[in-house]
Short mmCIF file of C-alpha atoms in Angstrom, two decimals:
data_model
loop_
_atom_site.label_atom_id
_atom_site.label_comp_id
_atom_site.label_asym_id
_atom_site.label_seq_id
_atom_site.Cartn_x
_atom_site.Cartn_y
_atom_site.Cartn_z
CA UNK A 1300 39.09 -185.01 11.86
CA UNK A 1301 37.79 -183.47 9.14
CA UNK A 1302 38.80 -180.36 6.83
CA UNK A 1303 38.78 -177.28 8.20
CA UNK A 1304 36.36 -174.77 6.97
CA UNK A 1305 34.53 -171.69 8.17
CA UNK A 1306 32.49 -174.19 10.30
CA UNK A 1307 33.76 -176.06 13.01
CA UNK A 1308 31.61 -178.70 13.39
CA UNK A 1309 32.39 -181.09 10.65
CA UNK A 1310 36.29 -181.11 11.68
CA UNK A 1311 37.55 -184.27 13.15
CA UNK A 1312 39.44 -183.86 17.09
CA UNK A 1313 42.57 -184.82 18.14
CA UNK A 1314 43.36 -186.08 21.18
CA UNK A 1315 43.13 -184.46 24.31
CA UNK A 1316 46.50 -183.08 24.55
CA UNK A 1317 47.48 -179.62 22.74
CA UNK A 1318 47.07 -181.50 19.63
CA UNK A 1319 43.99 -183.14 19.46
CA UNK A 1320 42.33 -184.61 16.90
CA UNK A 1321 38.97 -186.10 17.36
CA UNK A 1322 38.60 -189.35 15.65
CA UNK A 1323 35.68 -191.54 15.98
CA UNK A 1324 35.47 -195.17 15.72
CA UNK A 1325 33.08 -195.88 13.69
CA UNK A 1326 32.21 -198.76 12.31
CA UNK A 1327 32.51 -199.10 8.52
CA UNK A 1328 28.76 -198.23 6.89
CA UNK A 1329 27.22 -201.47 5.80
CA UNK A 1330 25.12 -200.97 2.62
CA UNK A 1331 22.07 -202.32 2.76
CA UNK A 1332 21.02 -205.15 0.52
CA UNK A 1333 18.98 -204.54 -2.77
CA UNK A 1334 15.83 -206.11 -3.58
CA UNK A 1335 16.29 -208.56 -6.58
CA UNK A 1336 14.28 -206.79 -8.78
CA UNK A 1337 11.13 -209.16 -10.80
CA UNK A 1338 12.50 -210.49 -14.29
CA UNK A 1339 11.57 -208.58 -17.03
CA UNK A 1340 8.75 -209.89 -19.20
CA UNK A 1341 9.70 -211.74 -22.25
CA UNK A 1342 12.89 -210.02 -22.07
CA UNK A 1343 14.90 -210.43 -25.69
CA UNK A 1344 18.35 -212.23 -24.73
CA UNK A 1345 21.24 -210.03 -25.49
CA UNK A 1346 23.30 -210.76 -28.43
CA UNK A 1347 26.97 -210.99 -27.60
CA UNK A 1348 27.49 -207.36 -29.77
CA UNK A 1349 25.26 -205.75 -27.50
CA UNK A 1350 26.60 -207.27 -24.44
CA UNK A 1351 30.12 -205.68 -25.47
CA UNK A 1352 28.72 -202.77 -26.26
CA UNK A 1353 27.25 -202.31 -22.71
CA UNK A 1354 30.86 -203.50 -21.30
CA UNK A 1355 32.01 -200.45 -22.74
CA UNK A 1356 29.91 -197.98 -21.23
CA UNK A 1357 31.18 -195.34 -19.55
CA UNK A 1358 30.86 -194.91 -15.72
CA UNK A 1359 28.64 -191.76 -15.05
CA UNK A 1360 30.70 -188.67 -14.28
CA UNK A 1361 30.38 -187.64 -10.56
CA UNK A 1362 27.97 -184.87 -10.33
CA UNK A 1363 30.22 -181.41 -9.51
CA UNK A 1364 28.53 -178.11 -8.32
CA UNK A 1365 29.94 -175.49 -10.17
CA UNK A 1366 27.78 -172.35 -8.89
CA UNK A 1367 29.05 -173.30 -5.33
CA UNK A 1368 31.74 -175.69 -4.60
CA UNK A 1369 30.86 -176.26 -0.78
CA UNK A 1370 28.06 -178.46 -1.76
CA UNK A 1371 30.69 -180.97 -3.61
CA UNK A 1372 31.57 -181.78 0.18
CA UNK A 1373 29.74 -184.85 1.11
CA UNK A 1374 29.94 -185.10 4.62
CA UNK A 1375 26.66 -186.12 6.39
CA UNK A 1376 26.78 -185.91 10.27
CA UNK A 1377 23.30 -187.69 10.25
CA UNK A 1378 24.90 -191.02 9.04
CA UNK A 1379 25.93 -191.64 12.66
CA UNK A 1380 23.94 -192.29 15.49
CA UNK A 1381 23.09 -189.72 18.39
CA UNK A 1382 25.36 -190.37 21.31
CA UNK A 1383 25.89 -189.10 24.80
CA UNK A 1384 29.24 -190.63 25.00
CA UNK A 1385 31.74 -188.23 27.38
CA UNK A 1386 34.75 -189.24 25.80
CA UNK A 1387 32.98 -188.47 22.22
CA UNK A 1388 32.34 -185.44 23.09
CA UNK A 1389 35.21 -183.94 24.62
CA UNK A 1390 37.55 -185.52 21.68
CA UNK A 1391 35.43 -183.26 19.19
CA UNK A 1392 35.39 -180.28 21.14
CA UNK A 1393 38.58 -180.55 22.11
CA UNK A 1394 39.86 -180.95 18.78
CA UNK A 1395 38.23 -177.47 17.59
CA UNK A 1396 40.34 -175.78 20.55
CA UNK A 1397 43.53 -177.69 19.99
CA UNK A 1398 46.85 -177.04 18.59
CA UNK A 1399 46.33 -178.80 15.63
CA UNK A 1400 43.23 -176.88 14.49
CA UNK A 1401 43.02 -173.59 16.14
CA UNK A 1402 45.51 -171.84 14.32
CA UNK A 1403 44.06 -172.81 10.85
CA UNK A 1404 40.35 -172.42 11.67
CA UNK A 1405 39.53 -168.96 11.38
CA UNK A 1406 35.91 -168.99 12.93
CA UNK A 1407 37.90 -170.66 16.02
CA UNK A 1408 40.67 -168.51 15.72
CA UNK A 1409 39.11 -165.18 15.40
CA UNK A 1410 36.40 -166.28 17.93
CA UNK A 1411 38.76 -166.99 20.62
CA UNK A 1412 41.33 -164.09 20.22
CA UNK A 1413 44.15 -166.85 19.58
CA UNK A 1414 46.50 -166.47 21.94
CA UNK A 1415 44.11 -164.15 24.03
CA UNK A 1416 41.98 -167.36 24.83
CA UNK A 1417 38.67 -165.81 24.83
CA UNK A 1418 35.66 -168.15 26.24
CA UNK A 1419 33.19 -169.40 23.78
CA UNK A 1420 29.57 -169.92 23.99
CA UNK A 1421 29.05 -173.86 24.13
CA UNK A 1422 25.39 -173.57 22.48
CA UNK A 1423 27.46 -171.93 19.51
CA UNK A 1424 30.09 -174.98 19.60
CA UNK A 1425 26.92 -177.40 19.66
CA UNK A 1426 25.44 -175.53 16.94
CA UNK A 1427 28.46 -176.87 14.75
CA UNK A 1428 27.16 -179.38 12.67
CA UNK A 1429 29.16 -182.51 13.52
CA UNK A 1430 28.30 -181.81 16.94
CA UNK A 1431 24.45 -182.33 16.51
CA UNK A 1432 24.84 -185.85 17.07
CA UNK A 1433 25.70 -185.10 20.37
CA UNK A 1434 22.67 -184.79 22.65
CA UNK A 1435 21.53 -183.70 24.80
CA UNK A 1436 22.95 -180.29 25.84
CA UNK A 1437 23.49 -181.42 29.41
CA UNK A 1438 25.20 -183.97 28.35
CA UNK A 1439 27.90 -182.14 26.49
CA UNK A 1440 28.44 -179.99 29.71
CA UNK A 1441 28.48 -182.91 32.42
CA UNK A 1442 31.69 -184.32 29.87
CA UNK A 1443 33.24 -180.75 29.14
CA UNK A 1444 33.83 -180.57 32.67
CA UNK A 1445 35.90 -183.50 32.77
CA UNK A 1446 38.19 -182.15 30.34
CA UNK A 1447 41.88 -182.16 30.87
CA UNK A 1448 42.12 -179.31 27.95
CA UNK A 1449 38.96 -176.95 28.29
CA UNK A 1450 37.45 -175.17 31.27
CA UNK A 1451 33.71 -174.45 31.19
CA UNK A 1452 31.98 -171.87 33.16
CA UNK A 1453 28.93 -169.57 33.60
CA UNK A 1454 25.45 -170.07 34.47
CA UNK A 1455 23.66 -173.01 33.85
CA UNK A 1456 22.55 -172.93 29.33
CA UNK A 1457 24.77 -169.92 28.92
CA UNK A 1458 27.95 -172.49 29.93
CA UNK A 1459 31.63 -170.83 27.86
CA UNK A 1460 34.58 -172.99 26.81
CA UNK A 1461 38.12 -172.26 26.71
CA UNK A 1462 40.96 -173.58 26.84
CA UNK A 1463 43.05 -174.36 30.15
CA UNK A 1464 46.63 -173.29 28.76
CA UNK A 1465 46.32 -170.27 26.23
CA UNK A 1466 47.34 -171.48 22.58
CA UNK A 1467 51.27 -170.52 21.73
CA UNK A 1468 52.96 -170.51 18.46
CA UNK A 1469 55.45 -172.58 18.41
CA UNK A 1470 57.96 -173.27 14.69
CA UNK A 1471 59.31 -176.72 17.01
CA UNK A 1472 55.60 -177.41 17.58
CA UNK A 1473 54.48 -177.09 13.63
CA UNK A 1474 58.04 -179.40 12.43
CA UNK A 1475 57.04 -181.88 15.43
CA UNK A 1476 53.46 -182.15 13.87
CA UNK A 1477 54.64 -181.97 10.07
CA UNK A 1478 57.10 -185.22 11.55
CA UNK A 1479 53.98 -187.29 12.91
CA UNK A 1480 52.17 -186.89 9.62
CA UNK A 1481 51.68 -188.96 6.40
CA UNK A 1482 50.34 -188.78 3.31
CA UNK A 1483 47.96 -192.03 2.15
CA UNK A 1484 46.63 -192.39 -1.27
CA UNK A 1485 43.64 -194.22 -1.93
CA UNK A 1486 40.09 -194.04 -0.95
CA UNK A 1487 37.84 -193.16 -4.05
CA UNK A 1488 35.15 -191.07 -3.89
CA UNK A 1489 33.54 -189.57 -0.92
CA UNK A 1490 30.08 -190.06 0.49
CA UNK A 1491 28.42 -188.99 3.31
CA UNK A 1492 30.13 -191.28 6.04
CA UNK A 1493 33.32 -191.02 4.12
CA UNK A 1494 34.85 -189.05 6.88
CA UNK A 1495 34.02 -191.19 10.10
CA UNK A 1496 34.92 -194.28 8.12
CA UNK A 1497 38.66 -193.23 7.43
CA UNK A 1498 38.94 -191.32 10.92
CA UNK A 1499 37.82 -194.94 12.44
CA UNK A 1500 40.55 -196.79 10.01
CA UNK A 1501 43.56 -194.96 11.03
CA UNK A 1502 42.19 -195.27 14.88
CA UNK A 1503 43.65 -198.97 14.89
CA UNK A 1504 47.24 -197.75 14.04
CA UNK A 1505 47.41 -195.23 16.53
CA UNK A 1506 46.33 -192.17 18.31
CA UNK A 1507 45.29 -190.02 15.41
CA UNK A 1508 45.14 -185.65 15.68
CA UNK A 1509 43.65 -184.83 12.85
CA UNK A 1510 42.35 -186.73 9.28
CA UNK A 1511 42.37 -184.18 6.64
CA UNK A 1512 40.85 -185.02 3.69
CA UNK A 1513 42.66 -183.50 0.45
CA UNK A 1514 40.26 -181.17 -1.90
CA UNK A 1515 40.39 -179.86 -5.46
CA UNK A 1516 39.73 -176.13 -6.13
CA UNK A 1517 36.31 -177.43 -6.51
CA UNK A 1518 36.12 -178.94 -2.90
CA UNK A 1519 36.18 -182.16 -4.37
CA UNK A 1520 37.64 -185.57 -2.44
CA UNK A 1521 41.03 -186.01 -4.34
CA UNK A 1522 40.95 -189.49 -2.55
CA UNK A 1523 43.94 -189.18 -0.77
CA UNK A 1524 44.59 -187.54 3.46
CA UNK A 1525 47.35 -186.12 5.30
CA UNK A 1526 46.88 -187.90 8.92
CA UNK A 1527 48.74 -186.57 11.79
CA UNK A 1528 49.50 -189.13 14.90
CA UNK A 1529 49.91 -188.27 18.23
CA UNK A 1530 53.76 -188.84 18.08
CA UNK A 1531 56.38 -189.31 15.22
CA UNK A 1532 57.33 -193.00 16.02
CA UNK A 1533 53.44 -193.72 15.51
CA UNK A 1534 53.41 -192.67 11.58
CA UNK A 1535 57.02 -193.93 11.47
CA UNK A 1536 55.62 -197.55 12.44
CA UNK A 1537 52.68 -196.66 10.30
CA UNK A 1538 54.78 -196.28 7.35
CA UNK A 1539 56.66 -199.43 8.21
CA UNK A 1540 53.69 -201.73 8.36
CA UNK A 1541 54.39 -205.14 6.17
CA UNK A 1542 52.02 -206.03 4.70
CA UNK A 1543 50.59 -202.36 4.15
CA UNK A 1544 46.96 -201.84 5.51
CA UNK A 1545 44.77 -201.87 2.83
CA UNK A 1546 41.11 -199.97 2.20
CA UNK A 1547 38.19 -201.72 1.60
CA UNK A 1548 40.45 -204.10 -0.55
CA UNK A 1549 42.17 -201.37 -2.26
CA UNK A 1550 46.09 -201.28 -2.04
CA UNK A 1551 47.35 -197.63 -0.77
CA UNK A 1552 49.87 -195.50 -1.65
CA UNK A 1553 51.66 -194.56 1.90
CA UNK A 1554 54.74 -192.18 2.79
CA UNK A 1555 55.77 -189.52 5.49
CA UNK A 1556 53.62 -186.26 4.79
CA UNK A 1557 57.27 -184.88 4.76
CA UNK A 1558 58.86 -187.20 2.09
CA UNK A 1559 55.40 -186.47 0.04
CA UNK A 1560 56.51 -182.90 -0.05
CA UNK A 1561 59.31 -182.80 -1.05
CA UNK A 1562 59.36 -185.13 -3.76
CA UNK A 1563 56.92 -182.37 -5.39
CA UNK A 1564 59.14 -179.80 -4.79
CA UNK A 1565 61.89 -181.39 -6.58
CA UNK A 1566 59.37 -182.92 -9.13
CA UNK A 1567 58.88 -178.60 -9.77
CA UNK A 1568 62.41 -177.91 -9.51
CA UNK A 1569 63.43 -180.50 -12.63
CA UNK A 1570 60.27 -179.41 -14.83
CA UNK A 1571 58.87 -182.16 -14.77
CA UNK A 1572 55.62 -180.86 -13.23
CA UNK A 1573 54.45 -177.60 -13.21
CA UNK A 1574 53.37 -175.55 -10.07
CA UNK A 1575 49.94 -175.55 -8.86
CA UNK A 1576 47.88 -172.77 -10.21
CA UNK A 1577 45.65 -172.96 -7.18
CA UNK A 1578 45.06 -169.42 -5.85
CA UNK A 1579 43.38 -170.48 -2.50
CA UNK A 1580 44.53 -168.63 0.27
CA UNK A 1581 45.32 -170.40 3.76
CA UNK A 1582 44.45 -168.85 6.71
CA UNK A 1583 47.32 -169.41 9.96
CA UNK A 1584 47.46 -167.98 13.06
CA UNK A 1585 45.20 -164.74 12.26
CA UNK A 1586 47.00 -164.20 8.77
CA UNK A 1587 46.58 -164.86 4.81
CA UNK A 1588 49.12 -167.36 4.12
CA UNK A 1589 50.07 -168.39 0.15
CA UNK A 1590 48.31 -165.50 -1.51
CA UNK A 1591 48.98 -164.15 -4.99
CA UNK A 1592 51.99 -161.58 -4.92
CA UNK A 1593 52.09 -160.61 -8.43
CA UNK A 1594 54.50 -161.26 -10.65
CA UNK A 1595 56.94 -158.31 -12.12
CA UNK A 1596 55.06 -154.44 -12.96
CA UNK A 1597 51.87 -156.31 -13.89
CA UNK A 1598 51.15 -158.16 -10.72
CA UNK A 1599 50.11 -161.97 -11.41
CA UNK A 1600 48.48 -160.73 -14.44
CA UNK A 1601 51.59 -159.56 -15.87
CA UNK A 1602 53.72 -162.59 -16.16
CA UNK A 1603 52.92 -165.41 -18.85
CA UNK A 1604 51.36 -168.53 -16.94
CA UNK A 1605 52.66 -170.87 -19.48
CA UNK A 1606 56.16 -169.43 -18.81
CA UNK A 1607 56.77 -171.18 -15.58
CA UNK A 1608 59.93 -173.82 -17.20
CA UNK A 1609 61.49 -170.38 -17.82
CA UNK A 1610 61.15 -169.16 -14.95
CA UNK A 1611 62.18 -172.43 -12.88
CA UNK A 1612 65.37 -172.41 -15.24
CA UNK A 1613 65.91 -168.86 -14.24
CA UNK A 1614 65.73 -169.96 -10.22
CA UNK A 1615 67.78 -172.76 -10.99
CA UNK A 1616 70.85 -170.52 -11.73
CA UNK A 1617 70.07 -168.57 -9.05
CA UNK A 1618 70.10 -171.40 -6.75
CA UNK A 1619 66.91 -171.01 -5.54
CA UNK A 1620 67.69 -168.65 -3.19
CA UNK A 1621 65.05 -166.21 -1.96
CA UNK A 1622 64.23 -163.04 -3.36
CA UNK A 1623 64.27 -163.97 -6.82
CA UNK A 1624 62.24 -162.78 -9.40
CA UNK A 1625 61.80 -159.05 -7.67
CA UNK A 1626 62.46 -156.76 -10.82
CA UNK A 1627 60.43 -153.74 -10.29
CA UNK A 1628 57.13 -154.97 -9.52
CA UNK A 1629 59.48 -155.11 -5.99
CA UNK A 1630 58.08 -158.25 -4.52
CA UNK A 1631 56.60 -159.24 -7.71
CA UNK A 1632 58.62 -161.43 -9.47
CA UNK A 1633 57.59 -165.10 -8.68
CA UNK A 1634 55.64 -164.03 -6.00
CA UNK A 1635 58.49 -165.06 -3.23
CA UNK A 1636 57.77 -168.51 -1.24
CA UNK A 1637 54.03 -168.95 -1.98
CA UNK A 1638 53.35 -169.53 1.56
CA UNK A 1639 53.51 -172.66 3.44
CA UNK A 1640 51.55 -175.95 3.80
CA UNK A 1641 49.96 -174.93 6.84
CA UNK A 1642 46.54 -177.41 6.57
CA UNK A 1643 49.10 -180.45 7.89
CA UNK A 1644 46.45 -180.58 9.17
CA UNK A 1645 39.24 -189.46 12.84
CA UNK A 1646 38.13 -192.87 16.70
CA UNK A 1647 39.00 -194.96 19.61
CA UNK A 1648 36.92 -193.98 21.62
CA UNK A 1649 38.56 -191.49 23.93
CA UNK A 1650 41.95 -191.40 22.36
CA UNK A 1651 41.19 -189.68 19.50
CA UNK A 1652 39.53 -186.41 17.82
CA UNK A 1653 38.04 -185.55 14.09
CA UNK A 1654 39.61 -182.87 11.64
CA UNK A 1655 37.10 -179.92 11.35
CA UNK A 1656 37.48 -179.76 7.76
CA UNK A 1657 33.87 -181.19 6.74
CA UNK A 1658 32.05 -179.12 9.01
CA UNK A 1659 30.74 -177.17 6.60
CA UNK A 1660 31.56 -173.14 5.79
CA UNK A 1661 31.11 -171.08 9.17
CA UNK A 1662 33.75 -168.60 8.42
CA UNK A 1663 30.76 -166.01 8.08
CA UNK A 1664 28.34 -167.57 10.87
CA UNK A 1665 28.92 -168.67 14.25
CA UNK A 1666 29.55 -171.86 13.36
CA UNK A 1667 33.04 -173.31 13.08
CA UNK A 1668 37.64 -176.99 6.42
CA UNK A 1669 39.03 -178.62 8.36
CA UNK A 1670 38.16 -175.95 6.46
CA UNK A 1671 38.86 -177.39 3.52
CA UNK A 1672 42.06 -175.83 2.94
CA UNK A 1673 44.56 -175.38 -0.23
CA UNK A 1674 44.32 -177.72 -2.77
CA UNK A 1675 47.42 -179.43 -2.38
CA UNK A 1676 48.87 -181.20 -5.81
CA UNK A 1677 47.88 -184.97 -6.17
#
């Protein structure tokens, strides 16, 4: 389950139910070991100054790409192997048509009409590129067809995809989901198997919809994931665990997606952080979700940004209530709710499916972010 982004292949699946998540188990990359390299020649033995000295070197900074933040996503489908594996490969495809990716993909969404179900070509599905490690073609159709989710027809290399039950919106779906979620903090920095190797750790606590892994502005790995489990019982026992599961040695910070939420929203409320300046707009069922309104006559260029403790104080009096902050600039003001946090949104074999958020950007090809989504505040 990866993020979601224009392209649907790095996502992670869910499982094969309306909200699938495609999660694979994958074993944890073992590094391979380095050559001791030859002594050097006469080599002058470090005084103990110098040896401090090197102590305090600083780690090199992590290499950012400012002229185009996709390339700060490290996913890399070609760290795992090339599989014909049926259950595999309907937990990834099924993912990209489920409930808990569909509505925030906007390749998917605008490819398959939403709620209009429209077929899909399969060869542009297997184009995606997390699915390139599925081969070959035939393959992918033979386990398609055993899908309790997706139909496949047409002739045979011009197979379509769709799914069985057309995709309904649902506000008792979208709380259900937000209630089997959780927010873990924890993982460092991202590499190119980063994705598969947390989709396979939360595998063993559950079934698993969708891994999403949390992004900067920049599209970098904050280090922390909102993972959504089949059922609400599943993160509530997840939560529970004593002793906590741990990564790669590393304690984690766990809690309910949920509880995460709103301890930032009242964290906002008593100033003692200030709102996310993140203008990244979420796409959700077919709309623009959390974009700039403007704030009073001058749009968002018209109120101070450094202003916002006034403002808070000033919704604080008023309760908090909606329409605040409307003046003249109408629905200016604070800029009303600032949309929601719709990207609530990796294997055991055939139980789970992968987040689509790594895929890569397809929004302008045919080519399914996962993805990657708002940046949500650490």
């Amino acid at each position: 389950m990866s993020d979601t982004t224009a392209n649907t292949e790095a996502a992670p699946a869910v499982a094969p139910a309306v909200e699938n998540v495609q999660t694979e188990v994958q074993t944890e990359a073992v590094e391979a070991p380095v050559a001791e390299a030859a002594p050097a020649a006469e080599e002058a033995p470090k005084t103990e100054d110098a040896s401090k000295q090197e102590e305090k070197k600083p780690e090199a900074t992590k290499s950012i790409d400012r002229a185009d933040f996709k390339n700060n996503r490290k996913l890399d489908p070609s760290t795992q192997p090339v599989t014909d594996d049926p259950g595999k490969i309907r937990n990834q495809v099924e993912f990209y048509f489920s409930d808990s990716n569909l509505p925030t993909d906007k390749f998917m969404w605008e490819t398959t009409g939403g709620v209009e179900n429209k077929p899909v070509s399969l060869k542009t599905i297997c184009s995606f590129k997390r699915m390139q490690m599925f081969q070959p073609y035939s393959a992918v159709v033979a386990a398609l067809k055993e899908s309790a989710l997706l139909e496949v027809s047409g002739e045979e290399g011009q197979e379509t995809v769709k799914r069985k039950k057309a995709y309904t919106s649902s506000s008792d779906a979208q709380r259900a989901r937000l209630a089997a979620s959780v927010y873990v903090k924890g993982f460092g920095e991202e590499g190119g198997s980063t994705q598969f190797d947390i989709e396979a750790f939360f595998t063993k606590f559950g079934q698993v919809n969708l891994v999403k892994l949390r992004r900067t502005e920049q599209n970098e790995f904050k280090g922390s994931v909102f993972v959504e489990f089949k059922t609400e019982d599943e993160a509530n026992a997840f939560v529970a665990l004593n002793p906590a599961p741990k990564w790669q040695d590393q304690e984690l910070v766990i809690k309910k997606k949920k509880d995460y939420l709103d301890e930032k929203t009242q964290l906002i409320k008593e100033g003692k952080m200030e709102p996310g300046a993140s203008k990244k707009k979420i796409f959700f069922e077919g709309s623009i979700k959390g974009a700039d309104r403007g704030r009073g006559r001058g749009g968002r260029s018209g109120g101070d940004k450094g202003d916002w403790k006034s403002r808070r104080d000033n919704d604080q009096r008023n309760g908090f209530k909606g329409g605040r902050g409307r003046g003249r600039g109408g629905r200016g003001g604070r800029g009303g709710r600032g949309g929601r946090d719709n990207r609530d949104r990796n294997n055991d074999n055939n139980n789970n499916k992968r987040a689509r958020e790594d895929d890569g950007d397809k929004s302008a090809e045919p080519a399914a972010k996962k993805v990657d989504t708002k940046a949500e505040q650490q």
